[in-house]
mmCIF file of C-alpha atoms and ligand atoms in Angstrom:
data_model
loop_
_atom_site.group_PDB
_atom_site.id
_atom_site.type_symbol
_atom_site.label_atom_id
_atom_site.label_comp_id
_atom_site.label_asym_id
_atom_site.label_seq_id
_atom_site.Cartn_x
_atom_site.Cartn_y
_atom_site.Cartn_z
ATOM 1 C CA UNK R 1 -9.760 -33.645 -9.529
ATOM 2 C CA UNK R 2 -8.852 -36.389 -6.921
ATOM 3 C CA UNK R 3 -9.164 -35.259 -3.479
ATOM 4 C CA UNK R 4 -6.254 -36.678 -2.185
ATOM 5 C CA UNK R 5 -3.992 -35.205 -5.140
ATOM 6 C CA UNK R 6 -5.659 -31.859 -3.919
ATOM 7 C CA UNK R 7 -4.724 -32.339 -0.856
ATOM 8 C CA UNK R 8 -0.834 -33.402 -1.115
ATOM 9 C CA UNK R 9 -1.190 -29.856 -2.975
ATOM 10 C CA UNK R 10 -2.312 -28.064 -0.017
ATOM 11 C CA UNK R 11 0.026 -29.929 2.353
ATOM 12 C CA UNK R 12 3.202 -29.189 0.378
ATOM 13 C CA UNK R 13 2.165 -25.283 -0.241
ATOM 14 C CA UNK R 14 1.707 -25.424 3.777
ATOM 15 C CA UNK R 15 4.731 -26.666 4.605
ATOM 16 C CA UNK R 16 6.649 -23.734 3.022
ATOM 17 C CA UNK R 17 4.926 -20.999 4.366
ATOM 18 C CA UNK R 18 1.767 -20.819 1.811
ATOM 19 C CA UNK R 19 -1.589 -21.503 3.595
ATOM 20 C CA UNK R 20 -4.898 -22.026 1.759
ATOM 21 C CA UNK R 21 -8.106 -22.374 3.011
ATOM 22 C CA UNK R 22 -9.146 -24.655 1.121
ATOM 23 C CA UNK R 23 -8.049 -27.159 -1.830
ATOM 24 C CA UNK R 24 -10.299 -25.486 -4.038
ATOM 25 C CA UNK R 25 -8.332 -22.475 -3.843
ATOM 26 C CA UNK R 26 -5.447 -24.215 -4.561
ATOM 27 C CA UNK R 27 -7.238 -25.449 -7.992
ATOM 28 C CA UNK R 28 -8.438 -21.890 -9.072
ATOM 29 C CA UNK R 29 -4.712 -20.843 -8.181
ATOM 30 C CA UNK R 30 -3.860 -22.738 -11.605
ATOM 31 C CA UNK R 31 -6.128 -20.760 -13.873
ATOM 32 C CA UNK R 32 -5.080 -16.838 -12.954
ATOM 33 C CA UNK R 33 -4.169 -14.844 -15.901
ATOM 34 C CA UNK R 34 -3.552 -11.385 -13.590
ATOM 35 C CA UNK R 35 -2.019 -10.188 -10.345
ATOM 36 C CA UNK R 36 -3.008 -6.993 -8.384
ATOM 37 C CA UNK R 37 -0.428 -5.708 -5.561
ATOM 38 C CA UNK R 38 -0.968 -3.432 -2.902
ATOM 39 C CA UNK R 39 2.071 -1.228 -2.485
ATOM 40 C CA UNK R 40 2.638 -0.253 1.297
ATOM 41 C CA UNK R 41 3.141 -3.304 3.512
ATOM 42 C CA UNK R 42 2.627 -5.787 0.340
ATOM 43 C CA UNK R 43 5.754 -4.747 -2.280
ATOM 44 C CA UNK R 44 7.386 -2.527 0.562
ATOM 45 C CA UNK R 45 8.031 -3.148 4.377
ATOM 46 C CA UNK R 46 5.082 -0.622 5.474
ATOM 47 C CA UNK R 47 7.401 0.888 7.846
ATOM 48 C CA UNK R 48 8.166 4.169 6.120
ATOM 49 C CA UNK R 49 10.502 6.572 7.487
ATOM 50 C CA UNK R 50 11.021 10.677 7.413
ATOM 51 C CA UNK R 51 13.682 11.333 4.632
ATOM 52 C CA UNK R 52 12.782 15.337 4.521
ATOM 53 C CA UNK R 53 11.279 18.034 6.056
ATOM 54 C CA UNK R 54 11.449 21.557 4.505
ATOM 55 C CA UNK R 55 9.820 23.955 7.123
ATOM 56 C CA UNK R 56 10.821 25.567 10.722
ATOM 57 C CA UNK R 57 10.293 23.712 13.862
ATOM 58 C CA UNK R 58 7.293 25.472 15.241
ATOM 59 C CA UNK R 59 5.567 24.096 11.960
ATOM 60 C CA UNK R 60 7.292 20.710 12.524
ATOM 61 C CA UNK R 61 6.266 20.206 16.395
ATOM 62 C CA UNK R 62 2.728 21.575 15.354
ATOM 63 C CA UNK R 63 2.794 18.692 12.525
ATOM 64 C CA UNK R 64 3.543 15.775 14.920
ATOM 65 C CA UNK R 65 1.408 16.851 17.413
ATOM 66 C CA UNK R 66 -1.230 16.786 14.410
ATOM 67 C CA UNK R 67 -0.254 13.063 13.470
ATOM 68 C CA UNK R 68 -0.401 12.203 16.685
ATOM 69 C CA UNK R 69 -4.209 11.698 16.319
ATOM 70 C CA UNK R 70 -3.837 9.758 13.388
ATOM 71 C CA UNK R 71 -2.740 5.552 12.874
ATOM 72 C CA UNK R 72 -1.843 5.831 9.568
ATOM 73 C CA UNK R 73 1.974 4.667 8.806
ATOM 74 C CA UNK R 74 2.695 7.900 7.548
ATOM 75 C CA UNK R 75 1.495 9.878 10.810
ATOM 76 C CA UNK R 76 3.460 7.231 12.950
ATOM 77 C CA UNK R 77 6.662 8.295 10.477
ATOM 78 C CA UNK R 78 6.236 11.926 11.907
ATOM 79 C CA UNK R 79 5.735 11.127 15.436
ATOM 80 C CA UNK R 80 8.518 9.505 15.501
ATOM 81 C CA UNK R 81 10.735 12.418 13.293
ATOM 82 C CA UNK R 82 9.664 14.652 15.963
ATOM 83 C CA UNK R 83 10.443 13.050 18.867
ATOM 84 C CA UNK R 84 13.462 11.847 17.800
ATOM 85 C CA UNK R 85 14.670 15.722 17.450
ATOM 86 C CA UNK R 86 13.075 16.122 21.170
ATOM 87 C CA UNK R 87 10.073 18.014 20.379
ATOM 88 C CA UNK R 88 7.423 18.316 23.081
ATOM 89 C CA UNK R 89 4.100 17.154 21.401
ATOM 90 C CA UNK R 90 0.427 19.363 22.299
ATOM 91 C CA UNK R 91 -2.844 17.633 22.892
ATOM 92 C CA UNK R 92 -5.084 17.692 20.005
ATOM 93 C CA UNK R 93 -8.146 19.998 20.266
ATOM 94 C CA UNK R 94 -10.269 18.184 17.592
ATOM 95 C CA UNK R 95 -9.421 15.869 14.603
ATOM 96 C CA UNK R 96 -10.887 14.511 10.962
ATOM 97 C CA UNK R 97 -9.542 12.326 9.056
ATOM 98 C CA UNK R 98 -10.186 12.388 5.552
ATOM 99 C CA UNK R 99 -9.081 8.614 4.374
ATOM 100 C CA UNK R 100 -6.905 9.021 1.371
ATOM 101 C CA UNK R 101 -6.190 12.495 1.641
ATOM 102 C CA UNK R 102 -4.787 13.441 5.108
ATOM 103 C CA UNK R 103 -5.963 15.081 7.984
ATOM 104 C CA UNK R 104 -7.265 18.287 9.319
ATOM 105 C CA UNK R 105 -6.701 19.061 12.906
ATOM 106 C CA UNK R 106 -7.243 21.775 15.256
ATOM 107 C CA UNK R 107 -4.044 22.155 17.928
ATOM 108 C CA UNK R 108 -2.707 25.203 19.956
ATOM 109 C CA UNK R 109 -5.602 27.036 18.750
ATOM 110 C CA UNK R 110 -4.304 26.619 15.216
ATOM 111 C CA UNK R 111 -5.968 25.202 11.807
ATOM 112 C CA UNK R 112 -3.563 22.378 10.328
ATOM 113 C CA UNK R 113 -4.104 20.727 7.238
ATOM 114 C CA UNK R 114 -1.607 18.118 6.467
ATOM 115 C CA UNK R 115 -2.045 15.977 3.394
ATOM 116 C CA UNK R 116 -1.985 15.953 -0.740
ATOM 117 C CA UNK R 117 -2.561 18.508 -3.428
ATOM 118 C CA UNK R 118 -6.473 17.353 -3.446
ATOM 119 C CA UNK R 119 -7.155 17.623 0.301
ATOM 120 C CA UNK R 120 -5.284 21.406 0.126
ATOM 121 C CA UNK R 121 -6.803 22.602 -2.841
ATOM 122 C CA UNK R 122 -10.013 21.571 -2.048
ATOM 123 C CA UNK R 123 -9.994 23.786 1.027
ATOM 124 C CA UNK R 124 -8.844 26.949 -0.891
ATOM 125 C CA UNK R 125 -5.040 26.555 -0.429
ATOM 126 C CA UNK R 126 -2.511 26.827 -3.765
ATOM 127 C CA UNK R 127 -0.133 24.435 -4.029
ATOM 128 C CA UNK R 128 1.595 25.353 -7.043
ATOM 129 C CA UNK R 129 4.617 27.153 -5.347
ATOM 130 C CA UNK R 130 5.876 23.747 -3.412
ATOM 131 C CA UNK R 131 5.178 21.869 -6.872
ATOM 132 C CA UNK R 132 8.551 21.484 -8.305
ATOM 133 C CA UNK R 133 9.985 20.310 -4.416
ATOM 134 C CA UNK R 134 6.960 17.576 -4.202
ATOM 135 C CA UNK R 135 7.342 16.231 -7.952
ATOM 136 C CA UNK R 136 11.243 16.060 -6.867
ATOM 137 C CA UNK R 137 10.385 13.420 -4.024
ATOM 138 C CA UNK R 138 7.407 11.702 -5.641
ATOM 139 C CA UNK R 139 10.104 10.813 -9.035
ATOM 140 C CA UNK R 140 12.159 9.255 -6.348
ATOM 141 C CA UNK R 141 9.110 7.344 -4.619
ATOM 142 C CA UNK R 142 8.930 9.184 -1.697
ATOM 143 C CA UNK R 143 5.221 10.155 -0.763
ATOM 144 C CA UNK R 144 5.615 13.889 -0.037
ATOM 145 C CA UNK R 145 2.710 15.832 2.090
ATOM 146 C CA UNK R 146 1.899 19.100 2.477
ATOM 147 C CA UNK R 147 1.400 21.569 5.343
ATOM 148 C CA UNK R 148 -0.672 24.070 5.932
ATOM 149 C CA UNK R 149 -1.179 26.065 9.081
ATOM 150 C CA UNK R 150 -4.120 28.291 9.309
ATOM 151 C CA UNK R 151 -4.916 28.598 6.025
ATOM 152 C CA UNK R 152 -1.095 29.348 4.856
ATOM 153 C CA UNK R 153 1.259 26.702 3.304
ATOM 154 C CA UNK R 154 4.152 26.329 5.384
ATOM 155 C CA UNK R 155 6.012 22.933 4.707
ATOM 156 C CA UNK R 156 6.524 19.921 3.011
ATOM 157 C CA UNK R 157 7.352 16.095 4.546
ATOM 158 C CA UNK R 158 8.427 12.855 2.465
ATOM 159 C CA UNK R 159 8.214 9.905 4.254
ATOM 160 C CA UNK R 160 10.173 6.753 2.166
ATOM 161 C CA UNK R 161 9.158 3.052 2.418
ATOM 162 C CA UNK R 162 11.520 0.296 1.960
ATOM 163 C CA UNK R 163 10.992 -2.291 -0.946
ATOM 164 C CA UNK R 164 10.707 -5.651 0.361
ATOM 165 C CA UNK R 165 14.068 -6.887 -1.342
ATOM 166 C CA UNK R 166 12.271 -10.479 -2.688
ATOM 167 C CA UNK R 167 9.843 -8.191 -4.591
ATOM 168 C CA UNK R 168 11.441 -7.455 -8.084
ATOM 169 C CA UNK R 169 12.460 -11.178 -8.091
ATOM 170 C CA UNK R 170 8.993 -12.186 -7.377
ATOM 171 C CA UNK R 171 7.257 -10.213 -9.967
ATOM 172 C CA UNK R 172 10.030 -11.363 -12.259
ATOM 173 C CA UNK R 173 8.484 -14.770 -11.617
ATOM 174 C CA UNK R 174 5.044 -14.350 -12.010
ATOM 175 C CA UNK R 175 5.713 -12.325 -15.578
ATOM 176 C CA UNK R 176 7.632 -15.414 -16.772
ATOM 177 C CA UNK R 177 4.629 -17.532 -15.602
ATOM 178 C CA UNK R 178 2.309 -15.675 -17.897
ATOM 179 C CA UNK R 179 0.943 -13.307 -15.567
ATOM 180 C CA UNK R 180 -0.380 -9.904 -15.801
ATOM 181 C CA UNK R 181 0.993 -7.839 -12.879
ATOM 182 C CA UNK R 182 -0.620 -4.919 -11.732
ATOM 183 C CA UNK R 183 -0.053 -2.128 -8.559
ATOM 184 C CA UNK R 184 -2.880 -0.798 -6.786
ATOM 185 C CA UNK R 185 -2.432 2.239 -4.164
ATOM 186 C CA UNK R 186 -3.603 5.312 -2.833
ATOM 187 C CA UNK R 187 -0.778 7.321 -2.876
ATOM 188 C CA UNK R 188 -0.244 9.658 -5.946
ATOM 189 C CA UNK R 189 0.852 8.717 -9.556
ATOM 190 C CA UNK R 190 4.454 9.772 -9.909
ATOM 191 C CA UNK R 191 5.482 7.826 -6.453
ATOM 192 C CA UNK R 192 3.531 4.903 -7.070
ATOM 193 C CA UNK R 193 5.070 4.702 -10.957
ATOM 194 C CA UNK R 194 8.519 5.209 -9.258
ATOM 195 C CA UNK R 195 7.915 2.348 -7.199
ATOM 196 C CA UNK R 196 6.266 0.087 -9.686
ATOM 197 C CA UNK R 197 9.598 1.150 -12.079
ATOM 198 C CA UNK R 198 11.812 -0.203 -9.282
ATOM 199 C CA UNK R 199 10.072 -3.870 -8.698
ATOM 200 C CA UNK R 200 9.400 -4.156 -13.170
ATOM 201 C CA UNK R 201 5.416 -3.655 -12.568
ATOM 202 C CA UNK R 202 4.580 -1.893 -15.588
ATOM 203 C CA UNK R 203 0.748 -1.337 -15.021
ATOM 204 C CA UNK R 204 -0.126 0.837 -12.165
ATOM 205 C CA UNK R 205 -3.498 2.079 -10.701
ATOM 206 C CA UNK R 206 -2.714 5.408 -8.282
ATOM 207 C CA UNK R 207 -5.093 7.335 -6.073
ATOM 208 C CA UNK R 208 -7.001 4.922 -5.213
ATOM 209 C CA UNK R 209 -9.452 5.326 -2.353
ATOM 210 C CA UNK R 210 -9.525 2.941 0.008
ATOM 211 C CA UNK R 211 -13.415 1.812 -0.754
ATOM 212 C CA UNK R 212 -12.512 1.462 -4.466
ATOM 213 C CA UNK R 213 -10.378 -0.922 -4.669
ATOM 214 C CA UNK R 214 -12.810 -3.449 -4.510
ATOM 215 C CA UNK R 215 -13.549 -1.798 -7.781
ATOM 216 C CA UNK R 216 -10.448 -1.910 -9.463
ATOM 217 C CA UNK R 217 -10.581 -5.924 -9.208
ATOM 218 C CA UNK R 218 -13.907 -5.590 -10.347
ATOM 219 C CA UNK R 219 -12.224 -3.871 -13.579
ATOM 220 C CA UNK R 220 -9.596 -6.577 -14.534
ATOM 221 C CA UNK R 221 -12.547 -9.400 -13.731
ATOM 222 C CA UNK R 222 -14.626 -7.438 -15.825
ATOM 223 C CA UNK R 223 -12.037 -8.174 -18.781
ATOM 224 C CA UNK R 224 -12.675 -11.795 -18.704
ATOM 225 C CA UNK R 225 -10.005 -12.439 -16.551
ATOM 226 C CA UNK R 226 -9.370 -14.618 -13.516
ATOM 227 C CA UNK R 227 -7.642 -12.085 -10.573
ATOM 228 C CA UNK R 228 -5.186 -12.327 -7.690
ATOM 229 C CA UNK R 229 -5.278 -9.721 -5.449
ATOM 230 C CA UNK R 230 -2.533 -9.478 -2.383
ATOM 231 C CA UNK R 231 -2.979 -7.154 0.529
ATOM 232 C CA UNK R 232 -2.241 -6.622 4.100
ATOM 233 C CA UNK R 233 -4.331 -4.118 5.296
ATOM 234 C CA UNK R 234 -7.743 -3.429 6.726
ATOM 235 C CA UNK R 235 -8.577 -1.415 3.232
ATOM 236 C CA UNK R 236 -7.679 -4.251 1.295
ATOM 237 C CA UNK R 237 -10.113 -6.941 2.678
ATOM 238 C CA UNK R 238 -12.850 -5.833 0.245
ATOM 239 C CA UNK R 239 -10.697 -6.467 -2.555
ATOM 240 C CA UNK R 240 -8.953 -9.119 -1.147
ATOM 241 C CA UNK R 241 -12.902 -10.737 -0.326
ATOM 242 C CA UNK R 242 -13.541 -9.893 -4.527
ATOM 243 C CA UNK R 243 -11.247 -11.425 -6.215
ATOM 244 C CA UNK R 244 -11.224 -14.879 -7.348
ATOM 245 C CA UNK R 245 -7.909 -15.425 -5.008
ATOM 246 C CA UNK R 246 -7.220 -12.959 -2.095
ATOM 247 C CA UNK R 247 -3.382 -13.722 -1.028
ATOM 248 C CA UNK R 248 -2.822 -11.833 2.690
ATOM 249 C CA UNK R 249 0.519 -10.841 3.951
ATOM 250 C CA UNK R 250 1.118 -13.201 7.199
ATOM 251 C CA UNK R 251 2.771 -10.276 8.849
ATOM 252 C CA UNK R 252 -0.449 -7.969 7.761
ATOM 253 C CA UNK R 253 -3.633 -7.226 9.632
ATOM 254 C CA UNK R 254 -6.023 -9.735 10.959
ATOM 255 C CA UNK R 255 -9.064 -8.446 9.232
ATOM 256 C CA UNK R 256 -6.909 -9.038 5.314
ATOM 257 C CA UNK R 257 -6.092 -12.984 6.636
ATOM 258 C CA UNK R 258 -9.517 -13.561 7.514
ATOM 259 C CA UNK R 259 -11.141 -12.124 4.110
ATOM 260 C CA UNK R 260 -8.038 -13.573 1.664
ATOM 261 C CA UNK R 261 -8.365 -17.275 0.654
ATOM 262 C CA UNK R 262 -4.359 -17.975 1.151
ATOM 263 C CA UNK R 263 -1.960 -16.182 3.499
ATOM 264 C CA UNK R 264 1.664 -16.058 2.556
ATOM 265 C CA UNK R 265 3.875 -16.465 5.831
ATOM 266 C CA UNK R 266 6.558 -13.989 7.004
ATOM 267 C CA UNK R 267 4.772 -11.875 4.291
ATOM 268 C CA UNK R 268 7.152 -13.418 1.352
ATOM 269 C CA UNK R 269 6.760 -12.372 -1.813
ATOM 270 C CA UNK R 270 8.659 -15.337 -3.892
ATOM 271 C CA UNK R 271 6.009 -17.538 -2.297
ATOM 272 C CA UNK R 272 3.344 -16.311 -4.454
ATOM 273 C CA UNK R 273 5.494 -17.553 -7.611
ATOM 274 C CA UNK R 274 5.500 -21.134 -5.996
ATOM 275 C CA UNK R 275 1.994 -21.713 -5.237
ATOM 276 C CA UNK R 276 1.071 -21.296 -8.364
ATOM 277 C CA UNK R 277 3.890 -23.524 -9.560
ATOM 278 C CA UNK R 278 2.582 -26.149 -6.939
ATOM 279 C CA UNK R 279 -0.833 -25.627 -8.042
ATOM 280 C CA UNK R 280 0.455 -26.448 -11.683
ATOM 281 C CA UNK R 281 2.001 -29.234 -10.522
ATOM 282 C CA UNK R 282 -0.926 -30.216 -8.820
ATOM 283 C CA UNK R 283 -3.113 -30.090 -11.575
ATOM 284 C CA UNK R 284 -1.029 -31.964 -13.988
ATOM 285 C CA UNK R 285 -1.144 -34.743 -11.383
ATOM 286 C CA UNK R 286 -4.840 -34.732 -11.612
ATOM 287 C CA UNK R 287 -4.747 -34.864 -15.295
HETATM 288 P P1 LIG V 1 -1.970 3.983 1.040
HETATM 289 O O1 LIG V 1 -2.879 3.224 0.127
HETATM 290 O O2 LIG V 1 -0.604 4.181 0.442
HETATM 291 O O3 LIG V 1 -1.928 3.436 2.425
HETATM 292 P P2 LIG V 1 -3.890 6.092 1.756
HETATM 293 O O4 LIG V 1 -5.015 5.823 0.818
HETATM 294 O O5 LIG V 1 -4.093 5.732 3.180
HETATM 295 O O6 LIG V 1 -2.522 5.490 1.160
HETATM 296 O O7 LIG V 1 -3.520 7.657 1.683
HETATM 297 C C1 LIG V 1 -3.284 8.286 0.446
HETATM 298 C C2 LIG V 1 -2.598 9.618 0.637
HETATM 299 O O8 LIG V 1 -3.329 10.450 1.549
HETATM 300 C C3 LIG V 1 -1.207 9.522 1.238
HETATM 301 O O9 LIG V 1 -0.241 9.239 0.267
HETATM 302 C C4 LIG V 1 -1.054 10.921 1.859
HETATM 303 O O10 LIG V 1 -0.703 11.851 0.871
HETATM 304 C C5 LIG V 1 -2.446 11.241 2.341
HETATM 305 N N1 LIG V 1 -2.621 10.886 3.769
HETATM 306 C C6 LIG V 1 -3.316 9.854 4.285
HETATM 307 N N2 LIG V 1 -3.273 9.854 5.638
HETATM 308 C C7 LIG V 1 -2.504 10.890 6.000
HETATM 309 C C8 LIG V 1 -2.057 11.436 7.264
HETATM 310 N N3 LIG V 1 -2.371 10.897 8.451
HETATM 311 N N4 LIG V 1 -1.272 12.538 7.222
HETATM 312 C C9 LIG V 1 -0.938 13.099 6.045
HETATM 313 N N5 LIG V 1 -1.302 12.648 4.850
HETATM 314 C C10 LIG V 1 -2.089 11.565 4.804
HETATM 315 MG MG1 LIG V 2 -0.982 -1.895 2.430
#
């Protein structure tokens, strides 16, 4: 490989918004066989947005002043349902966070839990009788959470995301280029298939927690096979740091651009497609 070859690479791929670190990323860019997305913030906009609430207020202003503790997207989704419909938020009297799952918060003297069917089973509360409402949002890719207030189940939330509109195109791309392309999430099964469905991913790994994920690269490596992952957030940068080449969002979290090897500005999808065109070209040139 000529250095200066290498380095036209890099310069081109910079000049439309694709940023390695270094040309030898831009070499091992040539040989991937398979491509892991994150979902929220990577194939959608990571704003999501309340789409509906089944419940009475009291349990809906107890909610938001629950998810007021918390950053997550989702929690920042009710905060904002709430106050939009002029709700007067309480002070939180003590909060845990349990990361993929939800949270469980003490407010106005009262026990919520607010999360998935895991995080409410495993503290004694049957979810069956809200099943058929939750499977109803998750088939249309909403991610639905459940409420329970002192110990009783009392409503359900779905929060939708928007897909990035680039993102079916892009994964359209990187099929025809030979590439295995693969989701990777936390949020439950049915959703995250919905999703997938809607941008033509056909291989999906759901309920993921946030310190596997690393893992899941690990997996597809593990199958002889050279990996991309793409994240944006904080509990991507292991995975991201893994694989053999970490792609942040530009618009993402500072702690994913530092641990990826290339950063994709503006967060575009379609640019993933041309670096590895470029880095074909590239090659060829060396050759
Ligand atoms: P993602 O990978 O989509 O960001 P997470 O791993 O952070 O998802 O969370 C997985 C699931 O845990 C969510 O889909 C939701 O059901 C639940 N969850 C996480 N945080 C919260 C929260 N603050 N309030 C309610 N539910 C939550
Ligand atoms: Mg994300």
């Amino acid at each position: 490989a000529t250095p200066t070859s290498i380095m036209v690479g890099t310069g081109k791929a910079a000049e439309s918004g694709i940023l390695f670190k270094g040309g030898e990323h831009l070499e091992k860019t040539h040989q991937l066989d398979a491509i892991i997305f994150d979902k929220t913030g990577t194939l959608t906009k990571g704003k999501p947005e309340v789409t509906d609430f089944s419940g009475d207020e009291d349990t809906l202003q107890l909610l938001a002043s629950a998810e007021k503790g918390s950053e997550h997207p989702l929690a920042e989704a009710i905060v904002t349902y709430a106050e939009e419909k002029q709700l007067q938020l309480d002070k939180v009297e003590a909060f845990e966070a349990i990361p993929g799952h939800g949270i469980i918060v003490k407010v106005n003297g009262k026990i919520l839990i607010v999360g998935n069917r895991k995080l409410l089973q495993d503290n004694g509360i049957a979810t069956s009788e809200k099943e058929e409402l939750l499977n109803s949002y998750e088939q249309q890719g909403k991610t639905a959470m459940l409420i329970a207030v002192d110990g009783k189940l009392n409503g359900v939330i779905a929060v939708a995301d928007t897909i990035k509109p680039s993102a079916t195109e892009a994964v359209q791309q990187l099929k025809a280029q030979g590439l295995e392309v693969i989701m990777l999430t936390g949020d439950n099964q049915t959703t995250a298939q919905a999703i997938a469905n809607q941008v033509g991913i056909d291989q999906v790994f759901a309920e993921v927690l946030p310190e596997q994920k690393a893992e899941k690269v690990k997996e597809v490596q593990l199958q002889g096979k050279t990996v991309a992952m793409v994240g944006d957030g904080i509990n991507d940068a292991p995975a991201l740091a893994i694989s053999d080449i970490g792609i942040a969002i530009g618009t993402g979290t500072e702690v994913a651009i530092e641990a990826a090897d290339v950063t994709i500005l503006g967060g575009e999808l379609l640019l993933i497609p041309k670096a590895i065109k470029l880095s074909h070209a590239t090659i060829r040139n060396i050759r």
